[in-house]
Every structure is written in structure tokens, then in C-alpha cells.
């Protein structure tokens, strides 16, 4: 099979296409009510003076059809850096072409090139197709770990205490 798509680092000007994909991901996950960001904020955080994250995009027929957004983390037990994959998303009509697998491999290459000890991400427990996809690629779903999150007013309150 000939690969008819290109994976590349995101660059300024891609933020609107990436943000559209972020919204499509939120629709897929039934979480659009949580999308409060903007393409402009995304551009600042990807391409500004102090980038908070990085992204790879997939182009096919001149359109961005998928993205992976990730950032560095650190393992105190391993005393080594890692990468956290915040989101990976392929438009539904583009699935089945090997894009998701190629994109995840590309992020893994970034982690390996940076001598990261691990690549981690979260998956919704109801998303059995994604879980099966990740396990097929060698990922372990960590059943004993739960994500903790403090946001909004609770974050402000905690910071002030």
C-alpha cells in the first residue's frame, strides 16, 4: 500500500485546522460542552515564545485530516523524561488508511529520539475500538490508575490556600 499522506510538525497557520479537528474529537467523545478554547490560544501555546505543547499533523490531498498533540513530562521513579500524548485524532472518513498507526508511530519516534522512558496517554473507558487499537500496537491499559484533575474555580481556590 502506498502512503498517500504526509506527517509533519505543525507550523504557524495550522492552528485553525487543528482546532477544527479538536472540535471534531470533542463531538466524537460527546464532550463539546467542554471546548472553551480557540485557534488563537492554540497558536500561542504551540508556536509562542514558550510553547506548552507540540503537534504533528497529517496532510492528505492538501488538507489536514489528523493530528497528535503532545508535551513533555517526567518520571521521578525512572529519573527520565517522557512524552504525554494529550490527543490523537483522525477524521472518521479518513480512518482505515493507516493514518492513526503511522501518526502514533511518529510520536513514538519523537519520544525515542529524545531518549524518553515512556509515551503515555489516556483513553475513555467506553472507547473499546481505541483501546483495542492501542493494545494491538503494544500499549498497556493501566487499570489501577485514575486521572485526577483540578480546574476552574477549584484550581484558583487550591492555589490560594
Short mmCIF file of C-alpha atoms in Angstrom, two decimals:
data_model
loop_
_atom_site.label_atom_id
_atom_site.label_comp_id
_atom_site.label_asym_id
_atom_site.label_seq_id
_atom_site.Cartn_x
_atom_site.Cartn_y
_atom_site.Cartn_z
CA UNK A 1 0.00 0.00 0.00
CA UNK A 2 1.38 3.37 -0.99
CA UNK A 3 1.16 6.01 1.72
CA UNK A 4 -0.79 8.92 0.24
CA UNK A 5 -0.49 11.18 3.26
CA UNK A 6 2.26 13.23 4.87
CA UNK A 7 3.04 13.53 8.59
CA UNK A 8 4.80 16.73 9.58
CA UNK A 9 5.27 19.01 12.57
CA UNK A 10 2.54 21.61 12.95
CA UNK A 11 3.54 25.11 11.90
CA UNK A 12 2.02 28.58 12.29
CA UNK A 13 -1.08 28.76 10.15
CA UNK A 14 -2.17 25.20 11.04
CA UNK A 15 -3.94 26.25 14.24
CA UNK A 16 -7.38 26.72 12.65
CA UNK A 17 -7.34 23.28 11.02
CA UNK A 18 -6.06 21.68 14.24
CA UNK A 19 -8.73 23.45 16.29
CA UNK A 20 -11.42 22.18 13.90
CA UNK A 21 -10.09 18.67 14.49
CA UNK A 22 -10.11 19.27 18.25
CA UNK A 23 -13.79 20.17 17.98
CA UNK A 24 -14.45 17.07 15.86
CA UNK A 25 -12.72 14.99 18.55
CA UNK A 26 -14.94 16.60 21.21
CA UNK A 27 -18.01 15.72 19.12
CA UNK A 28 -16.83 12.12 18.81
CA UNK A 29 -16.25 11.93 22.58
CA UNK A 30 -19.54 13.71 23.32
CA UNK A 31 -17.66 16.49 25.11
CA UNK A 32 -18.28 19.63 23.02
CA UNK A 33 -19.59 21.40 26.12
CA UNK A 34 -16.01 21.34 27.45
CA UNK A 35 -14.45 23.10 24.45
CA UNK A 36 -13.80 26.68 25.53
CA UNK A 37 -10.50 27.35 23.77
CA UNK A 38 -9.75 28.95 20.43
CA UNK A 39 -7.42 28.59 17.48
CA UNK A 40 -5.68 31.77 18.60
CA UNK A 41 -4.92 30.40 22.07
CA UNK A 42 -3.76 27.16 20.47
CA UNK A 43 -1.35 29.10 18.23
CA UNK A 44 0.12 30.87 21.26
CA UNK A 45 0.63 27.58 23.08
CA UNK A 46 2.08 25.74 20.09
CA UNK A 47 4.14 28.48 18.45
CA UNK A 48 4.58 31.27 21.01
CA UNK A 49 7.66 32.33 22.95
CA UNK A 50 7.18 29.50 25.48
CA UNK A 51 5.42 26.61 23.73
CA UNK A 52 3.40 24.44 26.09
CA UNK A 53 2.85 21.64 23.60
CA UNK A 54 3.80 20.34 20.18
CA UNK A 55 1.73 18.79 17.44
CA UNK A 56 2.15 16.61 14.41
CA UNK A 57 -0.39 16.88 11.62
CA UNK A 58 -1.32 14.61 8.75
CA UNK A 59 -1.96 16.11 5.34
CA UNK A 60 -3.87 14.26 2.65
CA UNK A 61 -4.95 15.81 -0.66
CA UNK A 62 -3.85 19.21 0.64
CA UNK A 63 -5.99 19.03 3.80
CA UNK A 64 -5.07 18.42 7.43
CA UNK A 65 -7.03 15.26 8.33
CA UNK A 66 -5.44 14.20 11.62
CA UNK A 67 -3.30 15.49 14.47
CA UNK A 68 -1.42 14.40 17.55
CA UNK A 69 -0.74 16.91 20.32
CA UNK A 70 1.84 16.09 22.99
CA UNK A 71 4.12 17.60 25.63
CA UNK A 72 6.95 16.57 27.89
CA UNK A 73 6.55 15.05 31.31
CA UNK A 74 8.94 13.45 33.76
CA UNK A 75 9.14 10.14 35.64
CA UNK A 76 10.62 10.54 39.11
CA UNK A 77 10.92 6.76 39.52
CA UNK A 78 12.84 6.39 36.25
CA UNK A 79 14.50 9.82 36.54
CA UNK A 80 13.92 10.25 32.84
CA UNK A 81 11.73 12.43 30.66
CA UNK A 82 8.67 11.14 28.87
CA UNK A 83 6.04 12.35 26.46
CA UNK A 84 2.36 12.65 27.19
CA UNK A 85 0.07 12.36 24.20
CA UNK A 86 -2.84 14.64 25.03
CA UNK A 87 -4.86 13.85 21.93
CA UNK A 88 -4.62 11.90 18.71
CA UNK A 89 -7.46 12.13 16.23
CA UNK A 90 -8.15 11.06 12.66
CA UNK A 91 -11.27 12.27 10.87
CA UNK A 92 -13.75 9.36 10.74
CA UNK A 93 -13.86 9.35 6.93
CA UNK A 94 -10.05 9.03 6.86
CA UNK A 95 -9.85 6.01 9.17
CA UNK A 96 -8.77 2.61 7.92
CA UNK A 97 -5.93 4.05 5.81
CA UNK A 98 -3.16 3.53 8.39
CA UNK A 99 -3.06 7.20 9.38
CA UNK A 100 -3.61 6.63 13.11
CA UNK A 101 -0.99 3.91 13.32
CA UNK A 102 1.53 5.99 11.35
CA UNK A 103 0.83 9.05 13.49
CA UNK A 104 1.25 7.16 16.77
CA UNK A 105 4.50 5.67 15.44
CA UNK A 106 5.68 9.18 14.54
CA UNK A 107 5.05 10.39 18.11
CA UNK A 108 6.86 7.30 19.41
CA UNK A 109 9.84 8.21 17.20
CA UNK A 110 9.90 11.70 18.73
CA UNK A 111 9.94 10.11 22.20
CA UNK A 112 12.71 7.69 21.23
CA UNK A 113 14.82 10.45 19.63
CA UNK A 114 14.54 12.45 22.87
CA UNK A 115 15.53 9.44 24.98
CA UNK A 116 12.18 9.37 26.73
CA UNK A 117 11.49 6.48 29.07
CA UNK A 118 7.86 6.25 28.07
CA UNK A 119 5.00 7.56 25.98
CA UNK A 120 1.69 7.80 27.79
CA UNK A 121 -1.88 8.83 27.05
CA UNK A 122 -5.41 8.35 28.34
CA UNK A 123 -8.36 6.68 26.67
CA UNK A 124 -12.03 6.84 27.62
CA UNK A 125 -13.18 3.55 29.14
CA UNK A 126 -16.14 3.26 26.74
CA UNK A 127 -13.96 3.63 23.62
CA UNK A 128 -13.39 -0.08 23.05
CA UNK A 129 -12.24 0.38 19.43
CA UNK A 130 -9.49 2.80 20.52
CA UNK A 131 -8.47 0.52 23.39
CA UNK A 132 -8.22 -2.45 21.02
CA UNK A 133 -6.22 -0.33 18.54
CA UNK A 134 -3.75 0.78 21.24
CA UNK A 135 -3.36 -2.72 22.66
CA UNK A 136 -2.71 -4.10 19.17
CA UNK A 137 0.17 -1.62 18.90
CA UNK A 138 1.65 -2.84 22.19
CA UNK A 139 0.20 -0.36 24.68
CA UNK A 140 -0.87 -1.44 28.16
CA UNK A 141 -4.08 0.00 29.55
CA UNK A 142 -3.33 0.76 33.19
CA UNK A 143 -6.41 -0.46 35.12
CA UNK A 144 -5.21 0.66 38.55
CA UNK A 145 -4.58 4.33 37.69
CA UNK A 146 -7.14 7.12 37.67
CA UNK A 147 -6.68 10.65 36.39
CA UNK A 148 -7.08 13.42 38.96
CA UNK A 149 -7.91 16.91 37.78
CA UNK A 150 -8.46 20.31 39.38
CA UNK A 151 -9.90 23.02 37.11
CA UNK A 152 -11.55 26.42 37.12
CA UNK A 153 -12.64 27.84 40.44
CA UNK A 154 -11.33 24.81 42.33
CA UNK A 155 -7.87 25.35 40.86
CA UNK A 156 -7.92 29.01 41.88
CA UNK A 157 -9.13 28.06 45.37
CA UNK A 158 -6.41 25.44 45.79
CA UNK A 159 -3.73 27.85 44.59
CA UNK A 160 -4.82 30.49 47.11
CA UNK A 161 -4.91 28.18 50.12
#
